[in-house]
Coordinates of C-alpha atoms and ligand atoms in Angstrom, one line a residue:
M1 CA 5.6 15.8 -18.8
I2 CA 3.0 12.9 -17.3
E3 CA 2.2 12.5 -13.9
F4 CA 0.9 9.5 -12.0
F5 CA -0.5 9.3 -8.5
A6 CA 0.8 6.5 -6.6
P7 CA -1.7 6.0 -3.9
A8 CA -0.9 4.3 -0.2
K9 CA -2.2 0.5 -0.4
L10 CA -3.9 -0.9 2.7
N11 CA -4.9 -4.2 3.5
L12 CA -8.0 -4.3 5.3
Y13 CA -7.4 -7.8 6.0
L14 CA -4.5 -10.1 5.4
H15 CA -4.7 -13.7 5.9
V16 CA -1.0 -15.6 5.8
T17 CA -2.7 -19.0 4.1
G18 CA 0.5 -21.1 3.1
K19 CA 4.3 -20.6 2.1
R20 CA 5.8 -21.8 -1.3
E21 CA 9.0 -23.4 -1.3
D22 CA 11.0 -20.5 -2.2
G23 CA 9.8 -18.7 0.6
Y24 CA 7.4 -16.5 -0.1
H25 CA 4.0 -16.5 1.9
L26 CA 0.9 -17.1 0.1
L27 CA -1.8 -14.2 1.1
D28 CA -5.5 -13.6 1.1
S29 CA -6.2 -9.9 1.2
L30 CA -8.6 -7.5 0.6
F31 CA -6.3 -4.5 -0.9
C32 CA -7.9 -0.8 -1.4
F33 CA -6.3 2.4 -2.3
A34 CA -6.0 5.7 -0.4
S35 CA -6.6 9.6 -1.5
I36 CA -2.7 9.9 0.0
G37 CA 0.3 9.1 -1.8
D38 CA 3.3 9.9 -3.7
N39 CA 3.5 11.3 -7.2
I40 CA 5.7 10.4 -10.1
K41 CA 6.7 12.8 -12.8
V42 CA 8.2 11.2 -16.3
S43 CA 9.6 13.3 -18.9
R44 CA 11.5 12.8 -22.1
S45 CA 15.5 12.3 -21.7
N46 CA 18.2 10.3 -23.1
E47 CA 19.1 8.6 -20.0
I48 CA 16.8 7.2 -17.4
S49 CA 17.5 9.5 -14.1
L50 CA 15.7 9.5 -10.7
E51 CA 15.4 12.7 -8.7
I52 CA 13.6 12.3 -5.4
E53 CA 11.6 15.5 -3.4
G54 CA 9.0 15.5 -0.8
A55 CA 9.0 15.1 3.5
F56 CA 10.6 11.5 3.1
S57 CA 13.1 12.0 0.3
G58 CA 16.0 12.3 2.8
E59 CA 15.3 8.6 3.6
L60 CA 15.8 7.3 0.2
Q61 CA 19.6 7.8 -0.4
D62 CA 20.4 4.8 -2.4
C63 CA 18.8 5.1 -5.8
S64 CA 20.4 2.2 -7.3
N65 CA 18.5 -0.3 -5.9
N66 CA 15.4 1.7 -6.0
S67 CA 12.0 -0.1 -7.1
I68 CA 11.5 2.6 -9.6
I69 CA 14.6 2.6 -11.7
K70 CA 14.1 -1.3 -12.1
A71 CA 10.9 -0.5 -13.3
A72 CA 12.1 1.5 -15.8
N73 CA 15.0 -0.6 -16.9
L74 CA 12.7 -4.0 -17.0
L75 CA 10.2 -2.3 -19.3
K76 CA 13.0 -0.7 -21.4
E77 CA 14.5 -4.0 -22.1
K78 CA 11.3 -5.8 -22.2
Y79 CA 10.0 -3.3 -25.3
G80 CA 13.4 -2.4 -26.8
V81 CA 13.0 1.4 -25.8
S82 CA 15.9 3.4 -27.3
S83 CA 14.9 6.6 -25.1
G84 CA 15.4 7.4 -21.5
A85 CA 13.2 9.4 -18.9
K86 CA 13.9 11.7 -16.2
I87 CA 11.8 10.4 -13.6
V88 CA 10.7 12.9 -10.4
L89 CA 9.3 11.1 -7.4
E90 CA 7.3 13.0 -4.7
K91 CA 7.9 11.0 -1.6
N92 CA 5.2 11.5 0.9
L93 CA 4.5 8.2 2.4
P94 CA 6.8 7.0 5.1
I95 CA 9.3 4.4 4.4
A96 CA 8.9 0.8 5.1
S97 CA 5.5 1.4 6.4
G98 CA 3.5 -1.2 5.0
I99 CA 1.3 0.8 2.8
G100 CA 3.0 0.0 0.0
G101 CA 5.0 3.2 -0.8
G102 CA 7.8 1.7 -2.8
S103 CA 5.4 -0.6 -4.6
A104 CA 3.1 2.3 -5.6
D105 CA 6.1 4.3 -6.9
A106 CA 7.3 1.2 -9.0
A107 CA 3.6 0.5 -10.5
A108 CA 3.0 4.4 -11.1
T109 CA 6.3 4.1 -12.7
L110 CA 5.3 1.5 -15.1
L111 CA 2.2 3.4 -15.8
A112 CA 3.6 6.2 -16.7
L113 CA 6.3 5.1 -18.8
N114 CA 4.1 3.2 -20.8
E115 CA 2.5 6.7 -21.7
L116 CA 5.8 8.6 -22.0
W117 CA 7.5 5.4 -24.4
E118 CA 3.9 5.3 -26.2
L119 CA 3.9 1.7 -25.7
G120 CA 0.4 1.6 -25.6
L121 CA 0.2 -1.8 -23.4
A122 CA -3.0 -2.4 -21.5
T123 CA -2.5 -2.4 -17.5
Q124 CA -2.9 -6.2 -17.6
E125 CA 0.2 -6.4 -19.9
L126 CA 2.3 -4.7 -17.3
E127 CA 1.6 -7.5 -14.2
D128 CA 4.4 -9.7 -15.5
I129 CA 7.1 -6.9 -15.2
A130 CA 5.3 -5.5 -11.9
L131 CA 5.9 -8.8 -10.0
K132 CA 9.6 -9.1 -10.9
I133 CA 10.0 -5.9 -8.7
G134 CA 8.0 -7.2 -5.7
A135 CA 5.0 -9.4 -4.8
D136 CA 2.7 -6.3 -4.0
V137 CA 3.4 -4.3 -6.9
P138 CA 0.9 -6.0 -9.4
A139 CA -1.7 -4.8 -7.2
C140 CA -0.5 -1.4 -6.9
L141 CA -1.1 -1.0 -10.8
Y142 CA -5.1 -0.7 -10.0
R143 CA -7.0 1.8 -8.2
D144 CA -10.3 -0.3 -7.5
A145 CA -10.4 -2.6 -4.5
L146 CA -8.9 -6.0 -5.3
Q147 CA -9.0 -9.3 -3.9
V148 CA -5.7 -10.7 -3.7
A149 CA -4.2 -13.9 -3.4
G150 CA -1.0 -16.1 -4.2
I151 CA 2.1 -13.9 -3.2
G152 CA 0.2 -11.0 -4.7
E153 CA -0.2 -12.0 -8.5
K154 CA -3.7 -13.3 -8.4
I155 CA -6.0 -10.1 -8.6
T156 CA -9.8 -10.0 -8.6
K157 CA -11.3 -6.5 -9.2
L158 CA -14.3 -5.5 -6.8
G159 CA -14.9 -2.3 -8.0
A160 CA -15.3 0.9 -5.8
M161 CA -15.3 0.9 -1.8
P162 CA -18.2 2.2 0.0
Q163 CA -18.1 5.8 1.0
C164 CA -16.0 5.9 4.5
Y165 CA -13.2 8.1 5.7
V166 CA -9.7 6.9 6.2
L167 CA -7.0 8.0 9.0
L168 CA -3.5 6.7 8.5
V169 CA -0.7 6.9 11.3
N170 CA 2.6 6.0 11.4
P171 CA 4.8 6.0 14.5
L172 CA 7.8 6.7 12.2
K173 CA 9.5 3.5 13.0
A174 CA 10.6 1.4 10.0
V175 CA 9.7 -2.3 9.9
S176 CA 11.1 -4.7 7.7
T177 CA 8.9 -6.8 5.7
P178 CA 10.8 -9.8 5.3
A179 CA 11.6 -9.6 9.1
V180 CA 8.0 -9.7 9.8
F181 CA 7.2 -12.5 7.5
K182 CA 10.1 -14.3 9.3
N183 CA 9.0 -13.6 12.7
R184 CA 5.4 -15.1 12.3
V185 CA 4.5 -18.3 14.1
G186 CA 1.5 -20.1 14.4
D187 CA -1.1 -22.2 12.1
F188 CA -2.0 -21.0 8.6
S189 CA -5.3 -18.9 8.4
K190 CA -8.2 -19.9 5.8
E191 CA -8.7 -18.1 2.9
M192 CA -12.1 -15.8 3.1
P193 CA -12.2 -13.8 0.0
L194 CA -14.6 -11.3 -0.9
D195 CA -16.7 -11.8 -4.2
K196 CA -17.7 -7.9 -3.8
V197 CA -16.9 -5.1 -1.5
P198 CA -20.0 -4.5 0.8
D199 CA -21.7 -1.1 -0.7
N200 CA -22.1 0.3 2.5
I201 CA -19.8 1.2 5.5
N202 CA -21.5 -0.8 8.4
D203 CA -21.4 -3.9 5.9
L204 CA -17.8 -3.5 5.2
I205 CA -17.2 -3.5 9.0
D206 CA -19.1 -6.7 9.6
V207 CA -16.9 -8.5 6.9
L208 CA -13.7 -7.0 8.3
S209 CA -14.5 -7.7 11.9
I210 CA -14.4 -11.7 11.3
R211 CA -11.1 -11.1 9.6
Q212 CA -7.7 -10.1 10.9
N213 CA -4.2 -8.9 9.9
D214 CA -2.1 -12.1 10.6
L215 CA 1.0 -10.3 10.5
Y216 CA 0.0 -7.8 13.7
E217 CA 1.6 -10.2 16.2
A218 CA 4.9 -10.4 14.4
A219 CA 5.3 -7.0 13.8
L220 CA 4.4 -5.9 17.1
S221 CA 6.7 -8.1 18.7
L222 CA 9.3 -5.9 16.5
E223 CA 8.0 -2.8 17.0
T224 CA 5.9 -2.2 20.3
E225 CA 4.5 0.9 19.5
I226 CA 2.2 -0.3 17.2
A227 CA -0.2 -1.3 20.3
D228 CA -0.5 2.1 21.1
V229 CA -1.0 3.4 17.7
I230 CA -4.0 1.0 17.2
K231 CA -5.5 2.1 21.1
M232 CA -4.9 5.6 20.2
I233 CA -7.0 5.2 16.9
S234 CA -9.7 3.2 18.4
D235 CA -10.6 6.0 21.1
T236 CA -11.2 8.6 18.8
K237 CA -14.9 9.3 18.5
G238 CA -16.6 7.6 15.8
C239 CA -13.9 5.1 14.7
L240 CA -15.3 1.8 13.5
L241 CA -12.5 -0.1 12.9
S242 CA -8.6 0.3 13.4
R243 CA -6.1 -2.4 12.3
M244 CA -2.4 -2.6 10.9
S245 CA -1.7 -2.5 7.3
G246 CA 0.6 -4.9 5.5
S247 CA 3.7 -5.8 7.6
G248 CA 3.4 -2.6 9.8
A249 CA 3.6 -0.1 11.1
T250 CA 0.9 2.0 9.5
C251 CA -2.4 1.8 11.1
F252 CA -5.5 2.5 9.8
G253 CA -9.1 3.8 10.9
L254 CA -12.2 3.6 9.1
Y255 CA -14.6 6.5 9.8
Q256 CA -18.4 7.3 8.4
N257 CA -18.3 11.1 9.1
I258 CA -15.8 13.5 7.3
D259 CA -16.0 15.4 11.0
D260 CA -15.0 12.8 12.9
V261 CA -11.9 11.9 11.1
E262 CA -11.1 15.3 11.1
R263 CA -11.5 15.7 14.6
A264 CA -9.3 12.2 15.2
L265 CA -6.6 13.4 13.0
E266 CA -6.3 16.6 14.9
Q267 CA -6.3 14.9 18.2
I268 CA -3.4 12.5 17.3
I269 CA -1.4 15.0 15.8
S270 CA -1.7 17.2 19.4
K271 CA -0.9 13.9 21.2
K272 CA 2.0 12.6 19.1
P273 CA 3.3 15.4 17.3
E274 CA 6.4 13.1 16.5
W275 CA 4.2 10.4 14.2
W276 CA 2.8 10.9 10.8
V277 CA -0.8 11.3 10.3
E278 CA -3.0 11.8 7.5
N279 CA -6.5 11.5 6.7
G280 CA -8.3 10.7 3.5
Y281 CA -10.8 8.5 1.9
F282 CA -10.7 5.5 -0.9
L283 CA -10.3 6.0 -4.3
Ligands
C5P1 O1 8.2 -8.8 -2.7 P1 8.3 -8.1 -1.8 O2 10.0 -7.5 -1.8 O3 7.7 -6.7 -1.2 O4 8.8 -8.8 -0.7 C1 9.9 -8.5 0.4 C2 10.0 -9.8 1.3 O5 9.1 -10.1 2.2 C3 10.4 -10.9 0.6 O6 11.6 -11.3 -0.1 C4 9.8 -12.0 1.7 O7 10.8 -12.5 2.6 C5 8.6 -11.3 2.4 N1 7.3 -11.6 1.7 C6 6.4 -13.1 2.0 N2 5.6 -13.3 1.2 C7 4.9 -12.4 0.2 C8 5.4 -11.2 0.0 C9 6.4 -10.6 0.9 O8 7.3 -13.7 2.5 N3 3.6 -12.8 -0.3

């Protein structure tokens, strides 16, 4: 049995810089990955099959369209693999939540099956198949901080994040990514890519504070509770920045001290027990 972690993906900033003729948007974004995520286990089998367990398994009923099955089939076809795989997903991340759950699951499936089927592919060689599954999937093959452009396929590795702690909060309201992109109005933003990640949290906050998430207003108009999430995070002691990730509704808070992030977690859980709240660090 081979196991791969499928970490939550965070967009520390996300600029929409243009639109392609096929309707996909061009992005400029700093991606990083958290210690909070799903888990993929694969083992030998004749057929490709998927079982889903974990806190959010109930919300993923239609497996036929699942990004995991798509990843397995695409890899099998491209490399003429004759065997199948029993795949088990532990679904810990909320669905349609802006932290790449489905993309991370597909990417971890490609990484795990590359080992199970002994294909010996370098991670970069999985990027083409990953992009066929979704725009964020190629980036989710990695664990480093990434500068991402194009629709998600232009990836520059920036190395490790500075040490800091992250709080993730989702009001458990699913937000549709296509609907958010469709709802976006206004001019396109400038590309402001980083060539390295600042090596301390204060410098990171400085570079993030002159960038933003361009999908925030569009997501907020679909799900007004996102504003309450941001406010509740930013009101906690020691929070250096709070922002929505991706197309929402998950928002994150960044903290320098572990005590502050743990206290923030407890406070928000006690005020909003119906929300999803987790703390962790960057990989
Ligand atoms: O590629 P993925 O399935 O994650 O994208 C879902 C939808 O989000 C796309 O069909 C498109 O409407 C929108 N999208 C976009 N530009 C991107 C990524 C996604 O317009 N870069």
